[in-house]
Short mmCIF file of C-alpha atoms in Angstrom, two decimals:
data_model
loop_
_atom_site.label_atom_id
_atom_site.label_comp_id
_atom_site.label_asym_id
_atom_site.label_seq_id
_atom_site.Cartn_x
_atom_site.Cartn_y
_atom_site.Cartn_z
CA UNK B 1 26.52 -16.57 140.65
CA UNK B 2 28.77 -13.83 138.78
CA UNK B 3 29.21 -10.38 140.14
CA UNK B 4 26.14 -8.42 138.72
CA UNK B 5 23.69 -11.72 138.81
CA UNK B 6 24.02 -12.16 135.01
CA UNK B 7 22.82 -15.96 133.80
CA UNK B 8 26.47 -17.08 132.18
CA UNK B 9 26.91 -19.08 129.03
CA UNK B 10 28.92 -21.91 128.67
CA UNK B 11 32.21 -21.24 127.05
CA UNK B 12 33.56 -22.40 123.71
CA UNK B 13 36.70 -24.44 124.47
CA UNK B 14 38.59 -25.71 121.56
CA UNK B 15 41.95 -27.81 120.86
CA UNK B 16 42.47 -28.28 117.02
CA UNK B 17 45.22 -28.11 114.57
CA UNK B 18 42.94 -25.69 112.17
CA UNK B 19 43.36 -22.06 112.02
CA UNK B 20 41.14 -19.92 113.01
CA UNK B 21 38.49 -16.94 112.34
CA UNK B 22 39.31 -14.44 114.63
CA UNK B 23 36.10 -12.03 112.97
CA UNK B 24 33.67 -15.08 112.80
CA UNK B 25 34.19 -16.39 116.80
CA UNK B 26 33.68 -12.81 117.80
CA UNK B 27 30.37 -12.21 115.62
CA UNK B 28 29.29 -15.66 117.05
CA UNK B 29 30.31 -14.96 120.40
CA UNK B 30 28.18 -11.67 120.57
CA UNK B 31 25.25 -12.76 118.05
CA UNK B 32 22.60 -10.62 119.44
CA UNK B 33 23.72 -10.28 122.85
CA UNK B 34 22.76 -6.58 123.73
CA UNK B 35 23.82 -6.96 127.31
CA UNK B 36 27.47 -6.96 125.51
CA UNK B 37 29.16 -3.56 126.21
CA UNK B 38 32.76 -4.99 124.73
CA UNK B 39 34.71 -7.82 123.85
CA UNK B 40 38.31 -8.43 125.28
CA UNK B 41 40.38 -9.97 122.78
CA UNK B 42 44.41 -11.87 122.25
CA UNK B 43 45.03 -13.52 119.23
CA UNK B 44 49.08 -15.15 119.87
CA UNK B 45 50.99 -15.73 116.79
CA UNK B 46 54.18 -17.86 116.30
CA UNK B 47 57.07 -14.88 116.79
CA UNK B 48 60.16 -15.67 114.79
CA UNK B 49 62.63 -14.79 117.30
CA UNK B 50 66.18 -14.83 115.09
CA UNK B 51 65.38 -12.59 112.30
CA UNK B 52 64.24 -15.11 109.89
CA UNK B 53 67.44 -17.33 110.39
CA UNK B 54 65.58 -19.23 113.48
CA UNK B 55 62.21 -20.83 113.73
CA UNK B 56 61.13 -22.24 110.71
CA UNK B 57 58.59 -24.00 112.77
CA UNK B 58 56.88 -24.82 115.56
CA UNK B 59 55.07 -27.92 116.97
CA UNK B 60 52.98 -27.71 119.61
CA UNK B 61 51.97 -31.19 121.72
CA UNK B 62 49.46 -31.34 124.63
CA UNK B 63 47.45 -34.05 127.28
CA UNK B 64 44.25 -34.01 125.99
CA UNK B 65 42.55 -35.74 128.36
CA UNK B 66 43.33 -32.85 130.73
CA UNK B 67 43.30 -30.09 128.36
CA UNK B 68 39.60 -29.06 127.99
CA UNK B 69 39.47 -29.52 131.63
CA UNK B 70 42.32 -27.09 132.49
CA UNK B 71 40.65 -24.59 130.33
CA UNK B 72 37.57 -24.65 131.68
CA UNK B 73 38.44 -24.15 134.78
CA UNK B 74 40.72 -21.16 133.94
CA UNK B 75 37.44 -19.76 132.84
CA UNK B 76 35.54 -20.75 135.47
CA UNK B 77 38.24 -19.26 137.76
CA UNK B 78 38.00 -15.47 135.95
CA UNK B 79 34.29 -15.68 136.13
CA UNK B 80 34.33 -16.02 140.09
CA UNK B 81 36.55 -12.41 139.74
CA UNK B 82 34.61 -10.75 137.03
CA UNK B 83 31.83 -10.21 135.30
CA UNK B 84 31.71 -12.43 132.07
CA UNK B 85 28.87 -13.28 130.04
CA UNK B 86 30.74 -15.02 127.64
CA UNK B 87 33.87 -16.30 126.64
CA UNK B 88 36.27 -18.66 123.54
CA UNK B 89 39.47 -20.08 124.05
CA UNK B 90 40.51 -21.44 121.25
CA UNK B 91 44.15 -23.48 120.70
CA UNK B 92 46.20 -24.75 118.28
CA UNK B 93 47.84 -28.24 118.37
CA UNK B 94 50.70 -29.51 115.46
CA UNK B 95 53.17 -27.89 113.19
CA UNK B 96 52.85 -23.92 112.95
CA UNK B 97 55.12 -20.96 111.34
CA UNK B 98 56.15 -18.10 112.18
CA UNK B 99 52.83 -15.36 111.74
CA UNK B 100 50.65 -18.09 112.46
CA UNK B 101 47.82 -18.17 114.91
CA UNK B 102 48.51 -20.07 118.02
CA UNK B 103 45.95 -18.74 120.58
CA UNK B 104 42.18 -16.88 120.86
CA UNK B 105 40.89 -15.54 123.80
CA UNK B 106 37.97 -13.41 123.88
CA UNK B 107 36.07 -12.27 126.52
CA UNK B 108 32.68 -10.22 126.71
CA UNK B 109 31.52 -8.59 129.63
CA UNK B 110 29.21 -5.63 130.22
CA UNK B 111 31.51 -3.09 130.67
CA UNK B 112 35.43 -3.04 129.32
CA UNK B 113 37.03 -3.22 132.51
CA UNK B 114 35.66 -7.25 133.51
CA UNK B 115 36.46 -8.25 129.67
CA UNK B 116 40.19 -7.00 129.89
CA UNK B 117 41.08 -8.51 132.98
CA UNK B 118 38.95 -11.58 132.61
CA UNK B 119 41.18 -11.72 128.98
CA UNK B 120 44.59 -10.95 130.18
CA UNK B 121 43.76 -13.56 133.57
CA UNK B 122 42.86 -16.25 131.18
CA UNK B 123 45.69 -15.72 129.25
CA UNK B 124 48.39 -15.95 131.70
CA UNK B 125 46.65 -18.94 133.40
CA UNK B 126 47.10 -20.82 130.15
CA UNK B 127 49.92 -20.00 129.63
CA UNK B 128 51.01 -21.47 133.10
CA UNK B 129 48.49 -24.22 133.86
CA UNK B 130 47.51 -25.80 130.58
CA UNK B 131 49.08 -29.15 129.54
CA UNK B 132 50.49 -27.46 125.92
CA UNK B 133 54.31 -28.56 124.90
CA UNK B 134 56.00 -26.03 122.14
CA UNK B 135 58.83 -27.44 120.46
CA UNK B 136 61.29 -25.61 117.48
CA UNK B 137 62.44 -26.90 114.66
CA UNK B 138 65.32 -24.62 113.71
CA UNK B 139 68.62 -24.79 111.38
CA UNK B 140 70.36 -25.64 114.76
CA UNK B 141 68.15 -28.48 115.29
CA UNK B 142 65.14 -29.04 117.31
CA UNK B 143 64.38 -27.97 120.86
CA UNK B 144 61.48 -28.06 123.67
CA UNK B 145 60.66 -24.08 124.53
CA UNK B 146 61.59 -23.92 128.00
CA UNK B 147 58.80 -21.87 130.52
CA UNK B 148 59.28 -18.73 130.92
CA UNK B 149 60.16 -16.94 134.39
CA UNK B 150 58.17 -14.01 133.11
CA UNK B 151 55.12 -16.23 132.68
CA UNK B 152 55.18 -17.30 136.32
CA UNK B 153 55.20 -13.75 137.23
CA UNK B 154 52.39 -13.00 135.19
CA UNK B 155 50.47 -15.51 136.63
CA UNK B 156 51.21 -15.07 140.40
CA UNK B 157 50.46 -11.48 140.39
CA UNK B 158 46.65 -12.08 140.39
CA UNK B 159 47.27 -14.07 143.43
CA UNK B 160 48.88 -11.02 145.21
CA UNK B 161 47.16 -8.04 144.07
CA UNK B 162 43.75 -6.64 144.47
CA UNK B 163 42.41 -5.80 140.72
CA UNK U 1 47.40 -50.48 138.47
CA UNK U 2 48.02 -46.77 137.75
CA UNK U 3 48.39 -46.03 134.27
CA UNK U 4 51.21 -43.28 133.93
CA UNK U 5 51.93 -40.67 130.66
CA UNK U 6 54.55 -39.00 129.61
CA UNK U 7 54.82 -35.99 127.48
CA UNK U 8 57.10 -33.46 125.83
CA UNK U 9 61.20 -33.46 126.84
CA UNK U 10 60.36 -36.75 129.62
CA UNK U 11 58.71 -38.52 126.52
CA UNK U 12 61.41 -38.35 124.87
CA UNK U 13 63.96 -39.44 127.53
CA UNK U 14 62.01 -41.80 128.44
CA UNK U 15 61.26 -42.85 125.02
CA UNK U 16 57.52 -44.15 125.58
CA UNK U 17 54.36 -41.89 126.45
CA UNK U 18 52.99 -43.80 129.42
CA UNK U 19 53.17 -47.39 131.02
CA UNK U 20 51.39 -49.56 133.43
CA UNK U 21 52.89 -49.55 136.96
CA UNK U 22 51.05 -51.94 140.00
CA UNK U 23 53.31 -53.84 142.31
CA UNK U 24 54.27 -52.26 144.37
CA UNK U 25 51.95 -49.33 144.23
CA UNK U 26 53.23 -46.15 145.50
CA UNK U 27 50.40 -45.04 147.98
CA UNK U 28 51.66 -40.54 146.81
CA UNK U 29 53.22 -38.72 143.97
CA UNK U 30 56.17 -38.69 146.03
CA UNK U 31 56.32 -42.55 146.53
CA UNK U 32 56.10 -42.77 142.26
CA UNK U 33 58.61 -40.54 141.69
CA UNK U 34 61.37 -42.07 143.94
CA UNK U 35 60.65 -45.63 142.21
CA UNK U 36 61.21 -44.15 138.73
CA UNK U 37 63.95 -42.48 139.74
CA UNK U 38 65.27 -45.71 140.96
CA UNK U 39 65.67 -46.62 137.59
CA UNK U 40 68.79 -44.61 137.42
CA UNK U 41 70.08 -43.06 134.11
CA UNK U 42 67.13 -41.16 132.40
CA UNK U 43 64.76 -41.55 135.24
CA UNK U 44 67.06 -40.49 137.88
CA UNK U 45 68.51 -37.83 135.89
CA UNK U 46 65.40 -35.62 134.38
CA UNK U 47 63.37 -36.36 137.36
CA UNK U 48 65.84 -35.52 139.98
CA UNK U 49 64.89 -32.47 142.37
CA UNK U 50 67.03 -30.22 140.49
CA UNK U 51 64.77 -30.66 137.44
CA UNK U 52 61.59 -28.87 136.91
CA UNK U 53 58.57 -31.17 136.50
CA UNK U 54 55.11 -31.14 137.40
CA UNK U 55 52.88 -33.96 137.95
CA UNK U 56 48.66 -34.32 137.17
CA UNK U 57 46.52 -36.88 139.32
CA UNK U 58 43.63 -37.91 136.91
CA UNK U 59 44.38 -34.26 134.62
CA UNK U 60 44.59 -32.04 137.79
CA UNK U 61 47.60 -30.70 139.24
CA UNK U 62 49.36 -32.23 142.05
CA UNK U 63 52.08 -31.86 144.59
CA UNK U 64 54.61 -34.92 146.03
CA UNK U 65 51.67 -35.57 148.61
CA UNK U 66 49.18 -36.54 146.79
CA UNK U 67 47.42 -39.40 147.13
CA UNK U 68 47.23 -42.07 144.44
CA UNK U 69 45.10 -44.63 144.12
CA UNK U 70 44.63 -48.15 141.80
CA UNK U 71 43.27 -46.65 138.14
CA UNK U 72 44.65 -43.48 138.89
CA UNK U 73 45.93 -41.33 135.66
CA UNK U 74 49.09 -39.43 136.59
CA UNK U 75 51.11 -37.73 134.19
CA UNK U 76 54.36 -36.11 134.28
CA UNK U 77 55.77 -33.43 132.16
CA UNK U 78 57.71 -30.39 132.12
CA UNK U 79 56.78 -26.60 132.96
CA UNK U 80 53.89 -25.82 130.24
CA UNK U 81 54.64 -23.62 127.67
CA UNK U 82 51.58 -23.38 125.21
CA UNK U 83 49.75 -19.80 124.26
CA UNK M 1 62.30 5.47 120.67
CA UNK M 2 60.39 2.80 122.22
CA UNK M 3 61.21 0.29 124.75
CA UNK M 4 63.18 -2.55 122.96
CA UNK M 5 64.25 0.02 120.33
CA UNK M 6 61.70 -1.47 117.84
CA UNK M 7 61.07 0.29 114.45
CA UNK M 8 57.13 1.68 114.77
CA UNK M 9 55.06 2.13 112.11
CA UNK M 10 52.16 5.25 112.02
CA UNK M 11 48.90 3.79 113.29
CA UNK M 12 45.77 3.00 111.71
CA UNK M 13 43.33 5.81 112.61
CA UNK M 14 40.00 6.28 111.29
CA UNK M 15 37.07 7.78 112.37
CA UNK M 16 33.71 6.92 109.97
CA UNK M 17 30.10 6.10 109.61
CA UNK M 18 30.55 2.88 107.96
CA UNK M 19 30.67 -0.38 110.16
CA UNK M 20 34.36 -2.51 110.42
CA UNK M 21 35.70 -5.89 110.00
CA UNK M 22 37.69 -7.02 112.73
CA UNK M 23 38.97 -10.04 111.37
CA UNK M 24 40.01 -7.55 108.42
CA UNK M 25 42.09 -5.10 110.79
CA UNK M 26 43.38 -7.41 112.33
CA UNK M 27 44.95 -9.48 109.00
CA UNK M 28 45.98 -6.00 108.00
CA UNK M 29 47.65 -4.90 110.96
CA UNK M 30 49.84 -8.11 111.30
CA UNK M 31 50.33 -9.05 107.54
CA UNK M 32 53.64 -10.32 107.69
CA UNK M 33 55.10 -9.07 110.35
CA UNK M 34 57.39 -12.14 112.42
CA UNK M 35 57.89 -9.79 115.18
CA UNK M 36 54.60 -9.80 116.39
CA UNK M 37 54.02 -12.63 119.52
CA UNK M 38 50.39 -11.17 120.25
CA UNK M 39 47.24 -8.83 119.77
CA UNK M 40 45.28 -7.31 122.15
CA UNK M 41 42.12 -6.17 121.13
CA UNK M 42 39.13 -4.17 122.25
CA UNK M 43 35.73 -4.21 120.49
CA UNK M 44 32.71 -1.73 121.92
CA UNK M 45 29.34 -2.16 121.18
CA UNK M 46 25.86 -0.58 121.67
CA UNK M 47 24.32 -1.93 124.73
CA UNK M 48 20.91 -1.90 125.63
CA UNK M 49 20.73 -1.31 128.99
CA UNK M 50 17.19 -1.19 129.87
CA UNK M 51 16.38 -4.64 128.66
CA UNK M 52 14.95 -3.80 125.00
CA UNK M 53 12.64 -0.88 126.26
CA UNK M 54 15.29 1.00 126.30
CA UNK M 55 17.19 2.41 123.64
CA UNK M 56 16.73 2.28 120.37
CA UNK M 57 19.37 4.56 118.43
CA UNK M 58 22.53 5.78 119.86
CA UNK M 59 24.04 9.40 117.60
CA UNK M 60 27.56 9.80 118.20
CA UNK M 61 28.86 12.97 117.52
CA UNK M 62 32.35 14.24 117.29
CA UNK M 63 34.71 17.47 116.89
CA UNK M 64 35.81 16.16 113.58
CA UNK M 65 39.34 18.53 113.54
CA UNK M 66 40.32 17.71 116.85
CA UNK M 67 39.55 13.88 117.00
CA UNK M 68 42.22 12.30 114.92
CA UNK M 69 45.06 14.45 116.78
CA UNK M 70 43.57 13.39 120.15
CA UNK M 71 43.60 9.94 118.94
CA UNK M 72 47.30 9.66 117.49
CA UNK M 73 48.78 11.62 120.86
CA UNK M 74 46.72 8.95 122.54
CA UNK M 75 48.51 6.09 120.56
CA UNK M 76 52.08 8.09 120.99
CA UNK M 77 51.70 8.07 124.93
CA UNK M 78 51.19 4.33 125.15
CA UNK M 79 54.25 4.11 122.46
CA UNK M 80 56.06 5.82 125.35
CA UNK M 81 54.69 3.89 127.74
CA UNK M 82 55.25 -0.29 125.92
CA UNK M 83 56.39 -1.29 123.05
CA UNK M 84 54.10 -1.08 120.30
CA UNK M 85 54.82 -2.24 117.06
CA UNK M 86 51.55 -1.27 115.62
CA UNK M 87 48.42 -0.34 116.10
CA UNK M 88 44.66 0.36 114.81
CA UNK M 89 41.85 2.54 116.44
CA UNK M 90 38.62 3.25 114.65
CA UNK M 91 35.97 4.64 116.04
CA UNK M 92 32.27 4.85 114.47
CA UNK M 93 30.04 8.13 113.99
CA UNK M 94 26.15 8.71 113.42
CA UNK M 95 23.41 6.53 114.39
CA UNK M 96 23.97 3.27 115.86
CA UNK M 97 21.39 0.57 117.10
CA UNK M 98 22.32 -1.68 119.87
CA UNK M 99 24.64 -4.57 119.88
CA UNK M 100 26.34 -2.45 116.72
CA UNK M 101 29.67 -1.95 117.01
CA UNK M 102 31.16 1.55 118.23
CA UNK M 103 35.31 1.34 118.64
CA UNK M 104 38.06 -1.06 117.71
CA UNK M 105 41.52 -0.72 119.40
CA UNK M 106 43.64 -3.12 118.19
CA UNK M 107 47.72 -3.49 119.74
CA UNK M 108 50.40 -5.89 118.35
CA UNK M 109 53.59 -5.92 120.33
CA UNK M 110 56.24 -8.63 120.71
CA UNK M 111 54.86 -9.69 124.51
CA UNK M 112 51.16 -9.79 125.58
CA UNK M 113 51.97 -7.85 128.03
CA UNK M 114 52.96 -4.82 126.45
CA UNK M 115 49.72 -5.34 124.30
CA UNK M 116 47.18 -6.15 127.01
CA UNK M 117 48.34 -2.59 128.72
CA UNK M 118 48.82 -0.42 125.73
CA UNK M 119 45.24 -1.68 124.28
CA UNK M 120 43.62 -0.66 127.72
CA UNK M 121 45.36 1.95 128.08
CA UNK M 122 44.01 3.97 124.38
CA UNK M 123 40.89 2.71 125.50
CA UNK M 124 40.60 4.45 129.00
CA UNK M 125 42.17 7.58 127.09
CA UNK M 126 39.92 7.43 124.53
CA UNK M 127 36.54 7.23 126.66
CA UNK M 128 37.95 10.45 128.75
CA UNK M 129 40.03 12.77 126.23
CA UNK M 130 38.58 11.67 122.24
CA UNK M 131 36.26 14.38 121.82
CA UNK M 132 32.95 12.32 120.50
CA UNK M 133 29.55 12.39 122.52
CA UNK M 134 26.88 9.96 122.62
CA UNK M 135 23.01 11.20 122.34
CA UNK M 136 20.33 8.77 123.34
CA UNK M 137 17.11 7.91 121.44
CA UNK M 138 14.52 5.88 123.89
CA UNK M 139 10.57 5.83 123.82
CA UNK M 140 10.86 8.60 126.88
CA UNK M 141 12.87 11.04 124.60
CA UNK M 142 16.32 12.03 123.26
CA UNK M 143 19.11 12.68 126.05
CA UNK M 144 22.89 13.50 125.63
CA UNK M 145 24.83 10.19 127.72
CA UNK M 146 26.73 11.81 130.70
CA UNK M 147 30.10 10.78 131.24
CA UNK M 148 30.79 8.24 133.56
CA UNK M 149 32.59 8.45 136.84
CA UNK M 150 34.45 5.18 136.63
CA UNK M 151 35.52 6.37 133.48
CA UNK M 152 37.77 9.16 135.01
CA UNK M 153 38.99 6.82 137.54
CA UNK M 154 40.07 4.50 134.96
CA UNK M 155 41.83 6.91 132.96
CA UNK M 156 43.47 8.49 136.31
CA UNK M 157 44.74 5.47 137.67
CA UNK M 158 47.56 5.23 134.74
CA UNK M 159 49.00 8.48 136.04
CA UNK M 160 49.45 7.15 139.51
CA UNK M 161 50.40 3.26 139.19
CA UNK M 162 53.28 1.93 138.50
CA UNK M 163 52.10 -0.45 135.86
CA UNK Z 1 39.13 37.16 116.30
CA UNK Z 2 38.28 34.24 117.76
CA UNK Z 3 36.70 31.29 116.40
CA UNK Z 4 34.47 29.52 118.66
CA UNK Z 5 32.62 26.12 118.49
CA UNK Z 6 29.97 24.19 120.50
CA UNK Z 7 29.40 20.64 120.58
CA UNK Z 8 26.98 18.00 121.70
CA UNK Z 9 24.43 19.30 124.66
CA UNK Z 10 25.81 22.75 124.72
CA UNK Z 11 25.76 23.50 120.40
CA UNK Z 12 22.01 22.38 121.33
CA UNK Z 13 21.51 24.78 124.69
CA UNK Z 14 23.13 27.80 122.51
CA UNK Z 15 21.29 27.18 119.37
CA UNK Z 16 24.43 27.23 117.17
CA UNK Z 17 27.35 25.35 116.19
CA UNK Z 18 29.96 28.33 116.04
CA UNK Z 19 30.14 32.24 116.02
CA UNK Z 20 33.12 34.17 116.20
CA UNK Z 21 33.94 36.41 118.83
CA UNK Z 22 36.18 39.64 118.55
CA UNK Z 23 35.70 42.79 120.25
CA UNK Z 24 36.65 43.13 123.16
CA UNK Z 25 39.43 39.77 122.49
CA UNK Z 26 39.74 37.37 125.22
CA UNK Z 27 42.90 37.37 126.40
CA UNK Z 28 42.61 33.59 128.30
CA UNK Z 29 39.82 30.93 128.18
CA UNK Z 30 38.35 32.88 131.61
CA UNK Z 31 38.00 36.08 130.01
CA UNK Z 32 35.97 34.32 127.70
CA UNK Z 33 33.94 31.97 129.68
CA UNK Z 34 32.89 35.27 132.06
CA UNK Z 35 31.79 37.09 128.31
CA UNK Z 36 29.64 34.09 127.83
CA UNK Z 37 28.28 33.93 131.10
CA UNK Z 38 27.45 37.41 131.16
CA UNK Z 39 24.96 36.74 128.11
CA UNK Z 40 22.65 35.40 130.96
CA UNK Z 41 19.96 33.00 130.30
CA UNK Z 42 21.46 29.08 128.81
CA UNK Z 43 24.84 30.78 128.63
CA UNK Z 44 25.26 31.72 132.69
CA UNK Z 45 23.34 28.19 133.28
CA UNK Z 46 25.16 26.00 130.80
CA UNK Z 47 28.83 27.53 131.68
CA UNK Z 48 28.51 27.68 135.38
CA UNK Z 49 31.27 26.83 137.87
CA UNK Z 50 28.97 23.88 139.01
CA UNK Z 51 28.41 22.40 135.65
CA UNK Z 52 30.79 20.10 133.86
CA UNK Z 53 32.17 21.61 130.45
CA UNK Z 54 35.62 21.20 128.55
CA UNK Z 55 37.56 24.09 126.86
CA UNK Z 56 40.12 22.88 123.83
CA UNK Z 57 42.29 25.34 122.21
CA UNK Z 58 43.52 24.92 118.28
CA UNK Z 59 42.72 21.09 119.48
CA UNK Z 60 44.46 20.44 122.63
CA UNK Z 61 42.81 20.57 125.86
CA UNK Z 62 43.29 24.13 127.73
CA UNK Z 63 42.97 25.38 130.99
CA UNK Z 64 41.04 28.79 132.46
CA UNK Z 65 44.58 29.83 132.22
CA UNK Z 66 45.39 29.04 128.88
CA UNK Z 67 46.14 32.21 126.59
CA UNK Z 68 44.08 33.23 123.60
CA UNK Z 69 45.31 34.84 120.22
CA UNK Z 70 43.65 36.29 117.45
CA UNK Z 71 43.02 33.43 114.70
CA UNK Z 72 42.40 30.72 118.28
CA UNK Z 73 39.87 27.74 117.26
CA UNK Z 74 38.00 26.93 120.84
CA UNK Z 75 35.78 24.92 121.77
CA UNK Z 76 33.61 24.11 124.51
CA UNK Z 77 32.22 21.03 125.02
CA UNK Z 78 30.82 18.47 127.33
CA UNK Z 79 32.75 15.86 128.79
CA UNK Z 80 33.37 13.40 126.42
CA UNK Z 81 31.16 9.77 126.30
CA UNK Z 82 32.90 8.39 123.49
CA UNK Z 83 34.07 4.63 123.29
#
């Protein structure tokens, strides 16, 4: 049982090489849900890193049999911290371009504090722990992204600190 | 039997995404990676200890001391780098 | 300037009776723009805390020549603070109903990071220094909302951590 | 003269929105809290040391210290509850 008792909702979880609707999965995620005080939200879009000379695109690869899984439990895991009463992760698999959409989280609690964290821990958790490959296609050739040192951080600091 | 994937950079180098492997089966993670690395060139190379890798049993994370069993789905791949 | 010396563009301030689109501000705010890795966003929205018997209008008033100054210096202290490459706030006035939505903050920078703080960050400003005050309409009577404890502690915490 | 406004629970205590204040002038936001209070009644109630009110000057919040010039827009106010 969450913090505050409040019956949870099963997530929406998606991997699929459609965009998506940022404005329609948050009106569906709080469709007349008055316990809803705020949505948390990150949307990640492809950056293009060297000024338009670089990435002209980006394909992203992952293991979908453990995919879903990982997901859920990075939900499941931010639930057990704070109080969620629902959440959508939504990711994008294939060939992308810089502005794109890669990434939706969205998280809504009863008060702004649980969605934010619950958002930002869900974020850096995937970002760490689920089985998604980026590779770049650029003038120079292509490359797999390497992980980032910063990421790690991200990620280990909810394992040290005390919210 | 343990069926065994691939993915990303080490699909690549190793130029297939999985394969069967059963005799003998390595009893850990640990056991599994020091018989591909066996294999020299590729193998020995992007999986040495050097190299950072991480390995699922049946899609959940796992260290060198894991356990593996017959039908077992492990999968190897580089640091993840999605969102 | 900024951290990361990035050109910033004015923000998106608006304070009005009229609902908004989300998935609209949000196209707007990052139309085009390569730089941009990630949005952090906050949506409020009427609750109804006493399980339907409770209210049933919300009147937000607000100091109309005040609000929009208290708003941008809010913006231009987490400018200071992370980079910021743009950003939206719009906050709603008159009568509201619950599950309607009250406030958007919306935060694009280059990391989420810089986004995830920034976005929290106007947010905890806004509920303790935007000058706009919420009145109550429930079957026992009309009351002016008192503000909220946790919301000072929220807002004073940014002047002590270290983010 | 001084402009000054009331908002939310207190514009509804007082009974008005605004009313302009200049003889004697204020010289600091205490001067003219103390005026107020010495109105009696809602004014000594609502703008007592024990209640929780918010004094902005020309639109920036101000201080019991904070000067006050002829042509000054304040107002006192609640605590906010926006958001």
């Amino acid at each position: 049982m969450p913090p505050g008792g409040i019956v949870t909702t099963m997530p929406t979880i998606r991997v699929q090489t459609e965009d998506f609707d940022v404005g329609a999965e948050m009106t569906a995620l709080r469709a007349g849900n008055a316990k809803i005080g705020g949505i948390a939200a990150f949307v990640g879009l492809v950056r293009d890193v060297n000024d338009g000379a670089g990435v002209s695109t980006l394909t992203l690869e992952h293991y979908p049999a453990m995919t879903q899984k990982a997901l859920v439990e990075i939900v499941d895991q931010a639930r057990v911290r704070w109080e969620v009463i629902d959440a959508t992760v939504i990711h994008r698999i294939g060939q992308l371009s810089p502005t794109d959409q890669i990434v939706l989280v969205l998280v809504a609690s009863g008060h702004r504090g649980d969605s934010f964290q619950a958002c930002e821990y869900i974020m850096d958790f995937l970002k760490t722990r689920a089985p998604f490959w980026k590779k770049e296609s650029t003038v120079d050739g292509d490359h797999w992204v390497s992980a980032k040192k910063s990421d790690d951080t991200a990620t280990s600091r909810w394992q040290t600190e005390q919210n | 039997m343990l069926n065994v994937l691939y993915f990303a950079s080490l699909r690549e180098a190793f130029g297939k995404p999985s394969e069967h492997i059963s005799s003998p089966l390595p009893t850990n993670v640990e056991a599994l990676i020091l018989l591909l690395r066996a294999r020299g060139g590729v193998w020995s190379e992007s999986l040495g200890a050097d190299k950072r890798w991480r390995v699922a049993v049946n899609q959940e994370m796992a260290s060198m001391e894991t356990a593996l069993n017959a039908g077992d789905e492990i999968a190897i791949f580089p640091p993840v780098t999605g969102g």
